[in-house]
Short mmCIF file of C-alpha atoms in Angstrom, two decimals:
data_model
loop_
_atom_site.label_atom_id
_atom_site.label_comp_id
_atom_site.label_asym_id
_atom_site.label_seq_id
_atom_site.Cartn_x
_atom_site.Cartn_y
_atom_site.Cartn_z
CA UNK F 148 17.03 50.79 97.98
CA UNK F 149 14.49 52.21 100.33
CA UNK F 150 16.04 54.76 102.30
CA UNK F 151 16.39 58.23 100.97
CA UNK F 152 20.01 57.99 100.91
CA UNK F 153 20.44 55.07 98.57
CA UNK F 154 21.68 55.58 95.11
CA UNK F 155 23.24 53.89 92.26
CA UNK F 156 26.32 55.01 90.34
CA UNK F 157 26.89 52.32 87.98
CA UNK F 158 24.61 50.26 85.59
CA UNK F 159 25.18 47.53 83.19
CA UNK F 160 23.63 44.85 81.32
CA UNK F 161 25.01 41.10 81.36
CA UNK F 162 24.92 38.69 78.29
CA UNK F 163 22.06 36.47 80.29
CA UNK F 164 19.74 39.57 79.98
CA UNK F 165 20.24 40.73 83.60
CA UNK F 166 20.92 44.27 85.06
CA UNK F 167 23.69 45.01 87.56
CA UNK F 168 23.51 47.92 89.37
CA UNK F 169 26.29 49.29 92.17
CA UNK F 170 25.92 51.86 94.39
CA UNK F 171 25.27 52.97 98.13
CA UNK F 172 22.69 51.54 100.79
CA UNK F 173 22.92 53.34 104.18
CA UNK F 174 26.71 53.58 104.43
CA UNK F 175 27.94 50.56 102.52
CA UNK F 176 28.82 49.14 98.99
CA UNK F 177 25.65 47.74 97.35
CA UNK F 178 25.04 45.67 94.27
CA UNK F 179 21.87 44.41 92.93
CA UNK F 180 21.12 41.95 89.91
CA UNK F 181 17.63 42.12 88.32
CA UNK F 182 15.81 40.76 85.29
CA UNK F 183 15.00 43.74 82.73
CA UNK F 184 11.44 43.54 84.05
CA UNK F 185 12.67 44.36 87.26
CA UNK F 186 12.50 41.23 89.31
CA UNK F 187 15.46 41.00 91.59
CA UNK F 188 17.74 37.97 91.07
CA UNK F 189 20.05 38.97 94.36
CA UNK F 190 20.82 42.09 96.23
CA UNK F 191 23.72 42.53 98.48
CA UNK F 192 25.02 44.92 100.93
CA UNK F 193 28.72 44.44 101.44
CA UNK F 194 29.48 44.79 105.31
CA UNK F 195 33.06 45.19 105.02
CA UNK F 196 32.81 48.05 102.39
CA UNK F 197 31.58 50.93 104.24
CA UNK F 198 32.24 53.18 101.12
CA UNK F 199 29.80 53.62 98.52
CA UNK F 200 30.34 51.87 95.01
CA UNK F 201 31.14 54.97 92.72
CA UNK F 202 32.36 53.39 89.46
CA UNK F 203 32.08 49.79 87.71
CA UNK F 204 33.09 48.10 84.53
CA UNK F 205 32.14 44.29 83.00
CA UNK F 206 34.68 41.87 82.24
CA UNK F 207 34.38 39.43 79.46
CA UNK F 208 32.86 36.75 81.53
CA UNK F 209 30.22 39.04 83.08
CA UNK F 210 32.62 39.50 86.38
CA UNK F 211 31.89 42.91 87.63
CA UNK F 212 34.74 45.18 88.90
CA UNK F 213 33.64 47.94 91.38
CA UNK F 214 35.59 50.67 93.02
CA UNK F 215 34.67 51.85 96.58
CA UNK F 216 35.50 55.36 97.89
CA UNK F 217 34.51 58.65 99.83
CA UNK F 218 36.95 60.80 99.53
CA UNK F 219 41.08 60.96 99.04
CA UNK F 220 41.35 60.69 102.83
CA UNK F 221 40.18 57.23 103.38
CA UNK F 222 41.33 53.73 102.29
CA UNK F 223 39.52 52.66 99.22
CA UNK F 224 38.56 49.13 97.91
CA UNK F 225 38.55 47.56 94.53
CA UNK F 226 36.54 44.36 94.09
CA UNK F 227 35.47 41.78 91.50
CA UNK F 228 31.97 40.68 92.11
CA UNK F 229 30.58 37.55 90.66
CA UNK F 230 27.57 38.38 88.52
CA UNK F 231 25.84 35.20 89.22
CA UNK F 232 25.45 35.20 93.09
CA UNK F 233 27.00 38.78 94.10
CA UNK F 234 29.76 37.14 95.86
CA UNK F 235 33.04 38.86 96.02
CA UNK F 236 35.86 36.94 94.00
CA UNK F 237 38.65 39.14 95.29
CA UNK F 238 39.20 42.51 97.07
CA UNK F 239 42.08 44.96 97.37
CA UNK F 240 42.75 48.03 99.24
CA UNK F 241 43.92 50.83 96.97
CA UNK F 242 44.47 54.66 97.94
CA UNK F 243 42.86 56.12 94.78
CA UNK F 244 39.37 57.68 94.69
CA UNK F 245 38.40 55.87 91.05
CA UNK F 246 35.66 57.64 89.44
CA UNK F 247 35.62 55.58 86.56
CA UNK F 248 36.99 52.12 85.39
CA UNK F 249 37.38 50.33 82.14
CA UNK F 250 38.44 46.68 81.29
CA UNK F 251 40.66 46.08 78.53
CA UNK F 252 38.69 43.34 76.01
CA UNK F 253 41.70 41.01 75.51
CA UNK F 254 43.68 40.83 78.77
CA UNK F 255 41.03 42.05 81.19
CA UNK F 256 43.44 44.54 82.61
CA UNK F 257 41.67 47.07 84.78
CA UNK F 258 41.96 50.93 84.37
CA UNK F 259 40.82 53.09 86.77
CA UNK F 260 40.57 57.17 86.62
CA UNK F 261 39.95 59.54 89.63
CA UNK F 262 41.98 61.52 92.00
CA UNK F 263 45.02 60.38 94.36
CA UNK F 264 45.30 60.74 97.87
CA UNK F 265 47.49 63.74 99.11
CA UNK F 266 47.08 67.23 100.50
CA UNK F 267 46.39 68.30 96.80
CA UNK F 268 44.19 66.51 94.86
CA UNK F 269 45.44 65.18 91.34
CA UNK F 270 44.16 63.39 88.37
CA UNK F 271 45.51 59.68 88.53
CA UNK F 272 45.15 56.99 86.17
CA UNK F 273 45.70 53.37 87.32
CA UNK F 274 46.46 50.06 85.73
CA UNK F 275 45.73 46.60 87.44
CA UNK F 276 46.10 43.21 86.28
CA UNK F 277 42.93 40.99 86.12
CA UNK F 278 43.29 39.91 89.71
CA UNK F 279 43.65 43.50 91.26
CA UNK F 280 47.38 43.63 91.47
CA UNK F 281 48.44 47.39 90.68
CA UNK F 282 50.91 47.51 87.70
CA UNK F 283 51.41 51.13 87.43
CA UNK F 284 49.97 54.40 88.52
CA UNK F 285 50.48 57.82 86.49
CA UNK F 286 49.70 61.44 88.03
CA UNK F 287 48.47 63.57 85.15
CA UNK F 288 49.00 66.84 86.52
CA UNK F 289 51.04 68.77 89.48
CA UNK F 290 50.06 71.03 92.29
CA UNK F 291 46.48 71.99 91.29
CA UNK F 292 43.17 70.74 92.23
CA UNK F 293 41.94 68.22 89.37
CA UNK F 294 40.04 65.22 89.33
CA UNK F 295 38.91 62.68 86.44
CA UNK F 296 35.23 61.70 86.39
CA UNK F 297 35.25 59.63 83.17
CA UNK F 298 37.26 57.16 81.31
CA UNK F 299 37.04 55.24 78.18
CA UNK F 300 39.15 53.09 75.85
CA UNK F 301 39.32 53.37 72.13
CA UNK F 302 39.76 50.24 69.68
CA UNK F 303 43.43 50.81 69.81
CA UNK F 304 43.77 50.37 73.62
CA UNK F 305 44.38 54.00 74.03
CA UNK F 306 42.83 55.80 77.20
CA UNK F 307 40.65 58.95 77.11
CA UNK F 308 40.38 60.91 80.50
CA UNK F 309 37.73 63.54 81.22
CA UNK F 310 37.61 65.45 84.43
CA UNK F 311 37.66 68.95 85.95
CA UNK F 312 40.49 71.52 86.48
CA UNK F 313 40.19 74.02 89.07
CA UNK F 314 43.42 75.49 90.55
CA UNK F 315 41.78 77.38 93.39
CA UNK F 316 38.73 75.42 94.47
CA UNK F 317 37.60 72.18 95.93
CA UNK F 318 36.27 69.69 93.42
CA UNK F 319 33.33 68.81 95.43
CA UNK F 320 32.11 72.49 94.99
CA UNK F 321 29.03 72.23 92.93
CA UNK F 322 29.78 75.65 91.59
CA UNK F 323 33.43 74.95 90.26
#
């Protein structure tokens, strides 16, 4: 990016030795594909996604899943991006702020962790199928300010969620 407020939130390599990054350019979701030497293959700012990409994951065929969000009061987007040209394969609205995504290696189901939308903020884990249809959602706590910031899957398919718990503070407060 060229603006001082441009940034990346997700970074991965592809099997064909390219790097994919997701983030924010201006006020829009932004993706870049570049060689490991830094030569840009494509870069795209998604005009219909006016939120930064906060989380990403790479599927078995190098398709990139990205989640765009600002905060829990606005609609969010979950999109699949074709790594060859940056086009959107599918896009779905969701109401969860996904800070982390993982893709199951065999069935390509998508798991997201972050926080849900309500007057309280609560940790949320969501499962989508490979085409972005939500299968289930789990609220992990009750009546406190919590948010998940990381998600991993072990070899048995179990999820590990990490985040913050602060019963009397704003999750975006840097001192919390």
